[in-house]
PDB file of C-alpha atoms in Angstrom:
ATOM      1  CA  MET V  14     -32.312  66.116 -52.276  1.00 47.00           C
ATOM      2  CA  LYS V  15     -34.551  63.081 -52.323  1.00 45.00           C
ATOM      3  CA  GLU V  16     -36.067  62.369 -49.043  1.00 46.00           C
ATOM      4  CA  LYS V  17     -35.062  58.911 -47.339  1.00 46.00           C
ATOM      5  CA  ARG V  18     -37.973  56.902 -46.424  1.00 44.00           C
ATOM      6  CA  LEU V  19     -38.141  53.600 -44.659  1.00 46.00           C
ATOM      7  CA  GLY V  20     -39.163  50.518 -46.611  1.00 45.00           C
ATOM      8  CA  ARG V  21     -41.810  48.055 -45.787  1.00 45.00           C
ATOM      9  CA  GLY V  22     -40.424  46.632 -42.495  1.00 47.00           C
ATOM     10  CA  LEU V  23     -38.211  43.905 -41.883  1.00 47.00           C
ATOM     11  CA  SER V  24     -40.521  41.153 -43.308  1.00 47.00           C
ATOM     12  CA  SER V  25     -40.063  42.659 -46.693  1.00 44.00           C
ATOM     13  CA  LEU V  26     -36.430  42.752 -46.460  1.00 44.00           C
ATOM     14  CA  ILE V  27     -35.604  39.296 -45.171  1.00 44.00           C
ATOM     15  CA  PRO V  28     -37.373  36.363 -46.554  1.00 43.00           C
ATOM     16  CA  GLN V  29     -39.948  34.719 -44.355  1.00 44.00           C
ATOM     17  CA  LYS V  30     -39.204  31.897 -42.032  1.00 42.00           C
ATOM     18  CA  LYS V  31     -40.399  29.071 -44.250  1.00 41.00           C
ATOM     19  CA  SER V  32     -38.616  30.320 -47.253  1.00 40.00           C
ATOM     20  CA  PHE V  33     -35.210  30.468 -45.721  1.00 38.00           C
ATOM     21  CA  ASP V  34     -35.612  27.224 -43.604  1.00 41.00           C
ATOM     22  CA  GLU V  35     -36.128  25.455 -47.131  1.00 42.00           C
ATOM     23  CA  LYS V  36     -33.225  27.338 -48.519  1.00 40.00           C
ATOM     24  CA  ALA V  37     -31.079  26.611 -45.548  1.00 37.00           C
ATOM     25  CA  GLN V  38     -31.841  22.784 -45.731  1.00 40.00           C
ATOM     26  CA  SER V  39     -30.854  23.067 -49.443  1.00 42.00           C
ATOM     27  CA  ALA V  40     -27.778  25.125 -48.550  1.00 38.00           C
ATOM     28  CA  VAL V  41     -26.511  22.569 -45.789  1.00 36.00           C
ATOM     29  CA  SER V  42     -26.984  19.619 -48.190  1.00 38.00           C
ATOM     30  CA  THR V  43     -25.244  21.159 -51.291  1.00 38.00           C
ATOM     31  CA  ASN V  44     -21.428  20.702 -51.697  1.00 34.00           C
ATOM     32  CA  ALA V  45     -19.120  23.382 -50.591  1.00 33.00           C
ATOM     33  CA  SER V  46     -17.716  23.749 -53.986  1.00 37.00           C
ATOM     34  CA  THR V  47     -21.001  25.358 -55.050  1.00 36.00           C
ATOM     35  CA  VAL V  48     -20.538  28.262 -52.861  1.00 34.00           C
ATOM     36  CA  SER V  49     -17.064  29.198 -54.361  1.00 36.00           C
ATOM     37  CA  LYS V  50     -16.351  32.951 -54.279  1.00 38.00           C
ATOM     38  CA  ASN V  51     -14.977  32.760 -57.697  1.00 37.00           C
ATOM     39  CA  SER V  52     -18.088  31.347 -59.354  1.00 34.00           C
ATOM     40  CA  VAL V  53     -19.447  34.184 -61.685  1.00 34.00           C
ATOM     41  CA  THR V  54     -22.824  32.427 -61.893  1.00 38.00           C
ATOM     42  CA  GLU V  55     -23.141  32.733 -57.976  1.00 38.00           C
ATOM     43  CA  GLU V  56     -22.044  36.531 -58.059  1.00 37.00           C
ATOM     44  CA  LYS V  57     -25.111  37.135 -60.342  1.00 38.00           C
ATOM     45  CA  ASN V  58     -27.495  35.129 -58.301  1.00 41.00           C
ATOM     46  CA  PHE V  59     -26.721  36.935 -55.087  1.00 37.00           C
ATOM     47  CA  GLU V  60     -27.206  40.325 -56.690  1.00 39.00           C
ATOM     48  CA  THR V  61     -30.668  39.431 -57.709  1.00 38.00           C
ATOM     49  CA  SER V  62     -32.021  37.314 -54.819  1.00 47.00           C
ATOM     50  CA  ALA V  63     -31.570  36.282 -51.017  1.00 59.00           C
ATOM     51  CA  LEU V  64     -29.499  32.950 -50.801  1.00 74.00           C
ATOM     52  CA  VAL V  65     -28.869  30.852 -47.713  1.00 84.00           C
ATOM     53  CA  ARG V  66     -25.157  29.619 -47.367  1.00 89.00           C
ATOM     54  CA  ASP V  67     -22.876  27.901 -45.270  1.00 91.00           C
ATOM     55  CA  VAL V  68     -20.293  30.581 -44.734  1.00 93.00           C
ATOM     56  CA  LEU V  69     -16.915  30.548 -42.833  1.00 95.00           C
ATOM     57  CA  ILE V  70     -17.070  32.764 -39.681  1.00 94.00           C
ATOM     58  CA  GLN V  71     -13.631  34.258 -40.516  1.00 94.00           C
ATOM     59  CA  ASP V  72     -15.163  35.508 -43.676  1.00 94.00           C
ATOM     60  CA  ILE V  73     -17.732  37.620 -41.782  1.00 93.00           C
ATOM     61  CA  GLN V  74     -17.173  41.161 -40.861  1.00 89.00           C
ATOM     62  CA  VAL V  75     -19.340  42.869 -38.382  1.00 86.00           C
ATOM     63  CA  ASN V  76     -21.685  45.722 -39.622  1.00 75.00           C
ATOM     64  CA  PRO V  77     -19.869  49.103 -38.837  1.00 73.00           C
ATOM     65  CA  ARG V  78     -23.314  50.829 -38.721  1.00 64.00           C
ATOM     66  CA  GLN V  79     -24.702  48.410 -36.072  1.00 63.00           C
ATOM     67  CA  PRO V  80     -26.684  50.569 -33.869  1.00 58.00           C
ATOM     68  CA  ARG V  81     -26.291  48.450 -31.065  1.00 62.00           C
ATOM     69  CA  LYS V  82     -22.985  48.941 -29.064  1.00 60.00           C
ATOM     70  CA  TYR V  83     -23.403  46.688 -25.913  1.00 62.00           C
ATOM     71  CA  PHE V  84     -24.248  43.187 -25.530  1.00 66.00           C
ATOM     72  CA  ARG V  85     -25.040  41.810 -22.218  1.00 68.00           C
ATOM     73  CA  ASP V  86     -22.850  38.833 -21.109  1.00 69.00           C
ATOM     74  CA  GLU V  87     -25.775  36.896 -19.489  1.00 70.00           C
ATOM     75  CA  ALA V  88     -28.087  37.003 -22.511  1.00 71.00           C
ATOM     76  CA  LEU V  89     -25.171  35.962 -24.631  1.00 82.00           C
ATOM     77  CA  GLU V  90     -24.293  32.903 -22.604  1.00 86.00           C
ATOM     78  CA  ASP V  91     -28.273  32.094 -22.697  1.00 86.00           C
ATOM     79  CA  LEU V  92     -27.830  32.027 -26.484  1.00 88.00           C
ATOM     80  CA  VAL V  93     -24.625  29.958 -26.413  1.00 92.00           C
ATOM     81  CA  ALA V  94     -26.372  27.318 -24.461  1.00 92.00           C
ATOM     82  CA  SER V  95     -29.171  27.483 -27.080  1.00 91.00           C
ATOM     83  CA  ILE V  96     -27.107  27.107 -30.123  1.00 92.00           C
ATOM     84  CA  LYS V  97     -24.910  24.333 -28.360  1.00 91.00           C
ATOM     85  CA  GLU V  98     -28.060  22.380 -27.918  1.00 90.00           C
ATOM     86  CA  HIS V  99     -30.005  23.057 -30.835  1.00 90.00           C
ATOM     87  CA  GLY V 100     -27.729  24.724 -33.564  1.00 90.00           C
ATOM     88  CA  VAL V 101     -28.265  27.927 -35.335  1.00 91.00           C
ATOM     89  CA  ILE V 102     -32.066  27.893 -36.126  1.00 88.00           C
ATOM     90  CA  GLN V 103     -32.206  31.323 -37.422  1.00 88.00           C
ATOM     91  CA  PRO V 104     -29.473  32.245 -40.168  1.00 92.00           C
ATOM     92  CA  LEU V 105     -27.586  35.297 -39.979  1.00 91.00           C
ATOM     93  CA  VAL V 106     -28.170  37.828 -42.711  1.00 88.00           C
ATOM     94  CA  ALA V 107     -25.063  39.463 -44.539  1.00 90.00           C
ATOM     95  CA  ARG V 108     -24.290  41.086 -47.874  1.00 87.00           C
ATOM     96  CA  ARG V 109     -21.330  40.479 -50.000  1.00 87.00           C
ATOM     97  CA  VAL V 110     -18.360  43.165 -49.918  1.00 87.00           C
ATOM     98  CA  GLY V 111     -15.274  42.182 -51.861  1.00 86.00           C
ATOM     99  CA  ILE V 112     -14.278  38.549 -50.942  1.00 89.00           C
ATOM    100  CA  HIS V 113     -15.880  38.920 -47.391  1.00 91.00           C
ATOM    101  CA  TYR V 114     -19.399  39.072 -45.914  1.00 91.00           C
ATOM    102  CA  GLU V 115     -20.691  42.186 -43.927  1.00 89.00           C
ATOM    103  CA  LEU V 116     -23.176  41.278 -41.485  1.00 89.00           C
ATOM    104  CA  ILE V 117     -26.450  43.096 -41.622  1.00 84.00           C
ATOM    105  CA  ALA V 118     -28.414  41.287 -38.835  1.00 83.00           C
ATOM    106  CA  GLY V 119     -27.354  38.607 -36.283  1.00 86.00           C
ATOM    107  CA  GLU V 120     -24.446  39.856 -34.413  1.00 86.00           C
ATOM    108  CA  ARG V 121     -25.221  38.197 -31.237  1.00 87.00           C
ATOM    109  CA  ARG V 122     -25.615  34.880 -32.979  1.00 91.00           C
ATOM    110  CA  LEU V 123     -22.238  35.507 -34.493  1.00 92.00           C
ATOM    111  CA  ARG V 124     -20.626  36.131 -31.339  1.00 90.00           C
ATOM    112  CA  ALA V 125     -22.224  33.109 -29.590  1.00 92.00           C
ATOM    113  CA  CYS V 126     -20.985  30.855 -32.497  1.00 94.00           C
ATOM    114  CA  LYS V 127     -17.375  32.128 -32.108  1.00 93.00           C
ATOM    115  CA  LYS V 128     -17.598  31.349 -28.360  1.00 92.00           C
ATOM    116  CA  LEU V 129     -18.509  27.885 -29.085  1.00 93.00           C
ATOM    117  CA  GLY V 130     -15.656  27.537 -31.521  1.00 93.00           C
ATOM    118  CA  LEU V 131     -17.722  27.116 -34.451  1.00 94.00           C
ATOM    119  CA  THR V 132     -16.263  27.600 -37.978  1.00 93.00           C
ATOM    120  CA  ASN V 133     -19.229  27.960 -40.316  1.00 94.00           C
ATOM    121  CA  VAL V 134     -22.735  29.617 -39.756  1.00 94.00           C
ATOM    122  CA  PRO V 135     -25.892  29.581 -42.191  1.00 94.00           C
ATOM    123  CA  VAL V 136     -26.128  33.060 -43.603  1.00 93.00           C
ATOM    124  CA  ILE V 137     -28.760  34.600 -45.747  1.00 90.00           C
ATOM    125  CA  VAL V 138     -26.711  36.445 -48.398  1.00 89.00           C
ATOM    126  CA  ARG V 139     -28.651  39.439 -50.079  1.00 82.00           C
ATOM    127  CA  SER V 140     -27.846  42.392 -51.998  1.00 78.00           C
ATOM    128  CA  SER V 141     -28.709  45.552 -50.067  1.00 72.00           C
ATOM    129  CA  THR V 142     -27.602  49.175 -50.026  1.00 73.00           C
ATOM    130  CA  ASP V 143     -26.133  50.662 -46.870  1.00 69.00           C
ATOM    131  CA  GLN V 144     -29.674  52.508 -46.341  1.00 68.00           C
ATOM    132  CA  GLU V 145     -31.485  49.180 -46.391  1.00 72.00           C
ATOM    133  CA  GLN V 146     -28.631  47.542 -44.170  1.00 70.00           C
ATOM    134  CA  LEU V 147     -29.258  50.222 -41.609  1.00 69.00           C
ATOM    135  CA  GLU V 148     -33.070  49.818 -41.866  1.00 71.00           C
ATOM    136  CA  ILE V 149     -32.896  46.024 -41.229  1.00 73.00           C
ATOM    137  CA  ALA V 150     -30.445  46.368 -38.167  1.00 70.00           C
ATOM    138  CA  LEU V 151     -32.375  49.162 -36.666  1.00 71.00           C
ATOM    139  CA  ILE V 152     -35.702  47.033 -36.926  1.00 74.00           C
ATOM    140  CA  GLU V 153     -34.110  43.854 -35.678  1.00 71.00           C
ATOM    141  CA  ASN V 154     -32.907  45.435 -32.722  1.00 69.00           C
ATOM    142  CA  LEU V 155     -36.310  47.173 -32.117  1.00 71.00           C
ATOM    143  CA  GLN V 156     -37.990  43.604 -32.142  1.00 65.00           C
ATOM    144  CA  ARG V 157     -35.591  42.128 -29.713  1.00 64.00           C
ATOM    145  CA  GLU V 158     -36.913  41.440 -26.200  1.00 58.00           C
ATOM    146  CA  ASP V 159     -33.831  42.347 -24.120  1.00 65.00           C
ATOM    147  CA  LEU V 160     -33.170  45.891 -25.444  1.00 74.00           C
ATOM    148  CA  ASP V 161     -33.198  48.153 -22.316  1.00 84.00           C
ATOM    149  CA  PRO V 162     -35.444  51.468 -22.542  1.00 89.00           C
ATOM    150  CA  ILE V 163     -32.494  53.691 -23.370  1.00 92.00           C
ATOM    151  CA  GLU V 164     -31.090  51.343 -26.343  1.00 85.00           C
ATOM    152  CA  GLU V 165     -34.797  51.265 -27.677  1.00 86.00           C
ATOM    153  CA  ALA V 166     -35.080  55.016 -27.570  1.00 91.00           C
ATOM    154  CA  LEU V 167     -31.806  55.560 -29.208  1.00 89.00           C
ATOM    155  CA  ALA V 168     -32.877  53.086 -32.064  1.00 83.00           C
ATOM    156  CA  TYR V 169     -36.204  55.143 -32.401  1.00 88.00           C
ATOM    157  CA  GLN V 170     -34.312  58.331 -32.634  1.00 90.00           C
ATOM    158  CA  ARG V 171     -31.932  57.035 -35.158  1.00 84.00           C
ATOM    159  CA  LEU V 172     -34.664  55.759 -37.434  1.00 82.00           C
ATOM    160  CA  GLN V 173     -36.568  59.113 -37.095  1.00 87.00           C
ATOM    161  CA  LYS V 174     -33.380  61.191 -38.011  1.00 86.00           C
ATOM    162  CA  GLU V 175     -32.093  58.732 -40.949  1.00 80.00           C
ATOM    163  CA  PHE V 176     -35.818  58.416 -42.655  1.00 81.00           C
ATOM    164  CA  SER V 177     -37.544  61.519 -41.420  1.00 85.00           C
ATOM    165  CA  LEU V 178     -40.297  59.555 -39.818  1.00 85.00           C
ATOM    166  CA  SER V 179     -43.217  60.697 -37.380  1.00 91.00           C
ATOM    167  CA  HIS V 180     -43.838  58.980 -34.155  1.00 93.00           C
ATOM    168  CA  GLU V 181     -46.781  57.409 -35.902  1.00 92.00           C
ATOM    169  CA  GLU V 182     -44.827  56.081 -38.783  1.00 88.00           C
ATOM    170  CA  LEU V 183     -41.986  54.808 -36.358  1.00 86.00           C
ATOM    171  CA  ALA V 184     -44.721  53.019 -34.077  1.00 88.00           C
ATOM    172  CA  GLN V 185     -46.267  51.456 -37.247  1.00 86.00           C
ATOM    173  CA  LYS V 186     -42.518  50.053 -38.480  1.00 80.00           C
ATOM    174  CA  ALA V 187     -41.751  48.871 -35.176  1.00 79.00           C
ATOM    175  CA  GLY V 188     -45.187  47.329 -34.147  1.00 81.00           C
ATOM    176  CA  LYS V 189     -45.714  49.456 -31.033  1.00 85.00           C
ATOM    177  CA  ASN V 190     -48.214  52.204 -29.910  1.00 90.00           C
ATOM    178  CA  ARG V 191     -47.391  55.702 -30.868  1.00 93.00           C
ATOM    179  CA  SER V 192     -47.592  56.821 -27.245  1.00 93.00           C
ATOM    180  CA  THR V 193     -45.068  54.051 -26.304  1.00 91.00           C
ATOM    181  CA  VAL V 194     -42.802  55.426 -28.741  1.00 92.00           C
ATOM    182  CA  THR V 195     -43.233  58.837 -27.753  1.00 94.00           C
ATOM    183  CA  ASN V 196     -42.528  58.119 -23.976  1.00 94.00           C
ATOM    184  CA  MET V 197     -39.456  56.171 -25.057  1.00 93.00           C
ATOM    185  CA  LEU V 198     -38.123  59.110 -26.969  1.00 96.00           C
ATOM    186  CA  ARG V 199     -38.922  61.517 -24.055  1.00 96.00           C
ATOM    187  CA  LEU V 200     -36.340  59.516 -22.004  1.00 96.00           C
ATOM    188  CA  LEU V 201     -33.515  60.843 -23.924  1.00 96.00           C
ATOM    189  CA  LYS V 202     -34.480  64.269 -22.504  1.00 96.00           C
ATOM    190  CA  LEU V 203     -33.044  62.970 -19.263  1.00 96.00           C
ATOM    191  CA  PRO V 204     -29.275  63.762 -18.147  1.00 95.00           C
ATOM    192  CA  ASN V 205     -26.742  61.117 -19.277  1.00 94.00           C
ATOM    193  CA  SER V 206     -26.227  59.984 -15.820  1.00 93.00           C
ATOM    194  CA  VAL V 207     -30.032  59.196 -15.238  1.00 94.00           C
ATOM    195  CA  GLN V 208     -30.179  57.395 -18.723  1.00 94.00           C
ATOM    196  CA  LYS V 209     -27.239  55.242 -17.377  1.00 92.00           C
ATOM    197  CA  LEU V 210     -29.568  54.468 -14.201  1.00 92.00           C
ATOM    198  CA  VAL V 211     -32.319  53.284 -16.652  1.00 93.00           C
ATOM    199  CA  SER V 212     -30.120  51.237 -18.647  1.00 90.00           C
ATOM    200  CA  GLU V 213     -28.613  49.587 -15.842  1.00 86.00           C
ATOM    201  CA  LYS V 214     -32.140  48.599 -14.461  1.00 87.00           C
ATOM    202  CA  GLN V 215     -31.469  50.549 -11.201  1.00 90.00           C
ATOM    203  CA  LEU V 216     -34.158  53.085 -12.118  1.00 93.00           C
ATOM    204  CA  SER V 217     -37.406  51.879 -13.701  1.00 93.00           C
ATOM    205  CA  MET V 218     -39.248  53.759 -16.659  1.00 92.00           C
ATOM    206  CA  GLY V 219     -42.020  54.691 -14.363  1.00 94.00           C
ATOM    207  CA  HIS V 220     -39.507  56.561 -12.164  1.00 95.00           C
ATOM    208  CA  ALA V 221     -37.665  58.070 -15.060  1.00 95.00           C
ATOM    209  CA  ARG V 222     -40.974  59.214 -16.573  1.00 95.00           C
ATOM    210  CA  ALA V 223     -41.873  60.875 -13.344  1.00 95.00           C
ATOM    211  CA  LEU V 224     -38.657  62.832 -13.271  1.00 96.00           C
ATOM    212  CA  LEU V 225     -39.428  64.520 -16.783  1.00 95.00           C
ATOM    213  CA  ALA V 226     -41.847  66.498 -15.026  1.00 94.00           C
ATOM    214  CA  SER V 227     -38.932  68.710 -13.901  1.00 93.00           C
ATOM    215  CA  SER V 228     -36.932  70.454 -16.324  1.00 90.00           C
ATOM    216  CA  ASP V 229     -33.906  70.930 -14.071  1.00 92.00           C
ATOM    217  CA  PRO V 230     -31.258  68.302 -15.045  1.00 92.00           C
ATOM    218  CA  ASN V 231     -29.605  68.798 -11.554  1.00 91.00           C
ATOM    219  CA  LYS V 232     -32.866  68.127  -9.617  1.00 91.00           C
ATOM    220  CA  GLN V 233     -33.607  65.186 -12.009  1.00 93.00           C
ATOM    221  CA  THR V 234     -30.157  63.774 -11.162  1.00 92.00           C
ATOM    222  CA  ARG V 235     -30.663  64.196  -7.497  1.00 91.00           C
ATOM    223  CA  LEU V 236     -34.066  62.818  -7.164  1.00 92.00           C
ATOM    224  CA  ALA V 237     -32.853  59.716  -9.321  1.00 92.00           C
ATOM    225  CA  GLN V 238     -30.106  58.938  -6.710  1.00 90.00           C
ATOM    226  CA  ARG V 239     -32.523  59.548  -4.046  1.00 89.00           C
ATOM    227  CA  SER V 240     -35.067  57.129  -5.370  1.00 89.00           C
ATOM    228  CA  ILE V 241     -32.498  54.614  -5.444  1.00 88.00           C
ATOM    229  CA  ALA V 242     -30.902  55.285  -2.124  1.00 84.00           C
ATOM    230  CA  GLU V 243     -34.343  55.308  -0.272  1.00 83.00           C
ATOM    231  CA  ASP V 244     -36.260  52.806  -2.681  1.00 86.00           C
ATOM    232  CA  LEU V 245     -38.931  55.317  -3.237  1.00 89.00           C
ATOM    233  CA  SER V 246     -42.152  54.597  -5.366  1.00 91.00           C
ATOM    234  CA  VAL V 247     -43.106  56.283  -8.576  1.00 92.00           C
ATOM    235  CA  ARG V 248     -45.854  58.082  -6.721  1.00 92.00           C
ATOM    236  CA  GLN V 249     -43.368  59.570  -4.009  1.00 92.00           C
ATOM    237  CA  ILE V 250     -40.937  60.711  -6.859  1.00 93.00           C
ATOM    238  CA  GLU V 251     -44.093  62.239  -8.464  1.00 93.00           C
ATOM    239  CA  ASN V 252     -44.950  64.007  -5.344  1.00 91.00           C
ATOM    240  CA  LEU V 253     -41.178  65.173  -4.745  1.00 90.00           C
ATOM    241  CA  VAL V 254     -41.204  66.696  -8.190  1.00 91.00           C
ATOM    242  CA  LYS V 255     -44.528  68.478  -7.591  1.00 89.00           C
ATOM    243  CA  ASN V 256     -43.321  69.954  -4.291  1.00 87.00           C
ATOM    244  CA  GLU V 257     -40.010  71.139  -6.007  1.00 82.00           C
ATOM    245  CA  ILE V 258     -41.904  72.780  -8.851  1.00 81.00           C
ATOM    246  CA  ALA V 259     -44.474  74.322  -6.494  1.00 75.00           C
ATOM    247  CA  ASN V 260     -41.689  75.552  -3.878  1.00 73.00           C
ATOM    248  CA  PRO V 261     -38.506  75.810  -5.992  1.00 67.00           C
ATOM    249  CA  ASN V 262     -36.503  77.627  -3.096  1.00 63.00           C
ATOM    250  CA  ARG V 263     -37.657  75.403  -0.261  1.00 57.00           C
ATOM    251  CA  LYS V 264     -35.196  72.695   1.047  1.00 53.00           C
ATOM    252  CA  SER V 265     -36.352  69.597   1.974  1.00 49.00           C
ATOM    253  CA  LYS V 266     -36.203  68.157   5.654  1.00 47.00           C
ATOM    254  CA  LYS V 267     -33.378  65.791   4.457  1.00 46.00           C
ATOM    255  CA  THR V 268     -31.428  68.315   2.920  1.00 42.00           C
ATOM    256  CA  GLN V 269     -31.428  70.863   6.085  1.00 39.00           C
ATOM    257  CA  SER V 270     -30.024  67.999   8.258  1.00 42.00           C
ATOM    258  CA  THR V 271     -27.715  66.462   5.884  1.00 44.00           C
ATOM    259  CA  SER V 272     -24.617  68.346   7.241  1.00 45.00           C
ATOM    260  CA  ASP V 273     -25.383  67.609  10.902  1.00 46.00           C
ATOM    261  CA  LEU V 274     -25.644  63.999   9.905  1.00 50.00           C
ATOM    262  CA  ASP V 275     -22.598  63.769   7.811  1.00 66.00           C
ATOM    263  CA  VAL V 276     -20.671  65.232  11.071  1.00 70.00           C
ATOM    264  CA  PHE V 277     -22.327  62.530  13.345  1.00 71.00           C
ATOM    265  CA  LEU V 278     -21.063  59.654  10.838  1.00 76.00           C
ATOM    266  CA  ARG V 279     -17.847  60.948  10.297  1.00 77.00           C
ATOM    267  CA  ASN V 280     -17.001  61.257  14.098  1.00 78.00           C
ATOM    268  CA  PHE V 281     -18.549  57.817  14.729  1.00 80.00           C
ATOM    269  CA  GLN V 282     -16.553  56.240  11.784  1.00 80.00           C
ATOM    270  CA  GLU V 283     -13.361  58.105  13.269  1.00 80.00           C
ATOM    271  CA  ASN V 284     -14.030  56.472  16.730  1.00 80.00           C
ATOM    272  CA  LEU V 285     -14.600  53.055  15.558  1.00 81.00           C
ATOM    273  CA  GLN V 286     -11.503  52.925  13.590  1.00 78.00           C
ATOM    274  CA  ARG V 287      -9.452  53.799  16.671  1.00 78.00           C
ATOM    275  CA  GLN V 288     -11.280  51.091  18.673  1.00 79.00           C
ATOM    276  CA  LEU V 289     -10.661  48.476  16.230  1.00 78.00           C
ATOM    277  CA  GLY V 290      -7.599  49.653  14.761  1.00 76.00           C
ATOM    278  CA  THR V 291      -8.413  49.193  11.153  1.00 79.00           C
ATOM    279  CA  LYS V 292     -10.470  50.899   8.326  1.00 78.00           C
ATOM    280  CA  VAL V 293     -14.037  51.399   8.729  1.00 81.00           C
ATOM    281  CA  GLN V 294     -16.404  52.834   6.245  1.00 81.00           C
ATOM    282  CA  ILE V 295     -20.053  53.997   6.683  1.00 81.00           C
ATOM    283  CA  LYS V 296     -22.217  54.269   4.038  1.00 79.00           C
ATOM    284  CA  PRO V 297     -25.579  55.969   4.817  1.00 76.00           C
ATOM    285  CA  LYS V 298     -28.380  54.721   2.367  1.00 72.00           C
ATOM    286  CA  THR V 299     -31.300  56.749   3.898  1.00 68.00           C
ATOM    287  CA  HIS V 300     -31.735  59.168   6.764  1.00 65.00           C
ATOM    288  CA  GLU V 301     -31.987  56.103   9.313  1.00 69.00           C
ATOM    289  CA  LYS V 302     -30.365  53.126   7.510  1.00 75.00           C
ATOM    290  CA  GLY V 303     -26.921  52.442   6.137  1.00 80.00           C
ATOM    291  CA  GLU V 304     -24.024  50.085   6.112  1.00 83.00           C
ATOM    292  CA  ILE V 305     -20.842  49.760   8.162  1.00 86.00           C
ATOM    293  CA  THR V 306     -17.879  48.019   6.264  1.00 85.00           C
ATOM    294  CA  ILE V 307     -14.959  46.763   8.486  1.00 83.00           C
ATOM    295  CA  SER V 308     -11.725  45.663   6.730  1.00 78.00           C
ATOM    296  CA  TYR V 309      -9.466  43.045   7.972  1.00 76.00           C
ATOM    297  CA  PHE V 310      -6.243  41.645   6.614  1.00 74.00           C
ATOM    298  CA  SER V 311      -5.713  38.365   8.574  1.00 75.00           C
ATOM    299  CA  ARG V 312      -7.530  35.871  10.260  1.00 78.00           C
ATOM    300  CA  SER V 313      -5.976  36.770  13.576  1.00 77.00           C
ATOM    301  CA  GLU V 314      -6.984  40.280  13.062  1.00 78.00           C
ATOM    302  CA  LEU V 315     -10.652  39.123  12.468  1.00 79.00           C
ATOM    303  CA  GLN V 316     -10.449  37.207  15.515  1.00 81.00           C
ATOM    304  CA  GLY V 317      -9.279  40.090  17.465  1.00 80.00           C
ATOM    305  CA  PHE V 318     -12.420  42.058  16.199  1.00 78.00           C
ATOM    306  CA  PHE V 319     -14.670  39.523  17.469  1.00 79.00           C
ATOM    307  CA  ASP V 320     -12.720  39.729  21.043  1.00 79.00           C
ATOM    308  CA  LYS V 321     -13.106  43.433  21.126  1.00 77.00           C
ATOM    309  CA  LEU V 322     -16.709  43.304  20.299  1.00 74.00           C
ATOM    310  CA  ARG V 323     -17.624  40.683  22.903  1.00 77.00           C
ATOM    311  CA  ASN V 324     -15.799  42.749  25.365  1.00 70.00           C
TER     312      ASN V 324
END
């Protein structure tokens, strides 16, 4: 079986900015009839070269092999605002599949254009295989600035599996240092719950890498949660991991006193609920700090709380 290898990178698969800007200008000024789907000449053209066309959004289908599954609303709104003011500066990339176009790159731009209610978008139409389509989509995603570390790691992993690449080859294709690629891929050894914290930016890359010194998923999860709750530094996490490795059977001072603290807080919560006559919730954040949430269901009830607290 012939080994699959990655091509020469995104620049070799998509026309450079100068060339597609010129083609985009030409496409916009061309009468719509010249891009008729029934044109035999056109069919031959797009099989041999990349063309820029003004395409109906309703004729574009998303890429089923799109490696990116999540699109942040905030980043999308920024793109919507940019397109509203400046238009679509960079065309989408798609290939012809039957009477439709299948998106290769530019799903965020497509989503933003749909939100703006646009009917047409500039599209670079090129002939590509499924392998080339996946290659372009993966590399384009890796070159984005808003990828979270886990998304980036998953893209590296998929490139590695699909094209049998070494870490050095991955780094060259993505324009990154080999150590960066290696460290990203190591994040995927963490439990899914910890990876989720990294994706949600609750846990930094530095904290996550420190947790990798432990090989116990349960300890990694517990220390990740503790890091967030107590706002621990990377150095503190490193020390905690070292201590746990050196003394695996030793419980920390916090762990030893947790049950006593829970009993105290539970009793205090119940007493406060009785005195105020409403639901009270106590959420400990550290051994010394936490939050108290008091629920009220009317303004008169809220006023009653103030009166009780004053007295």
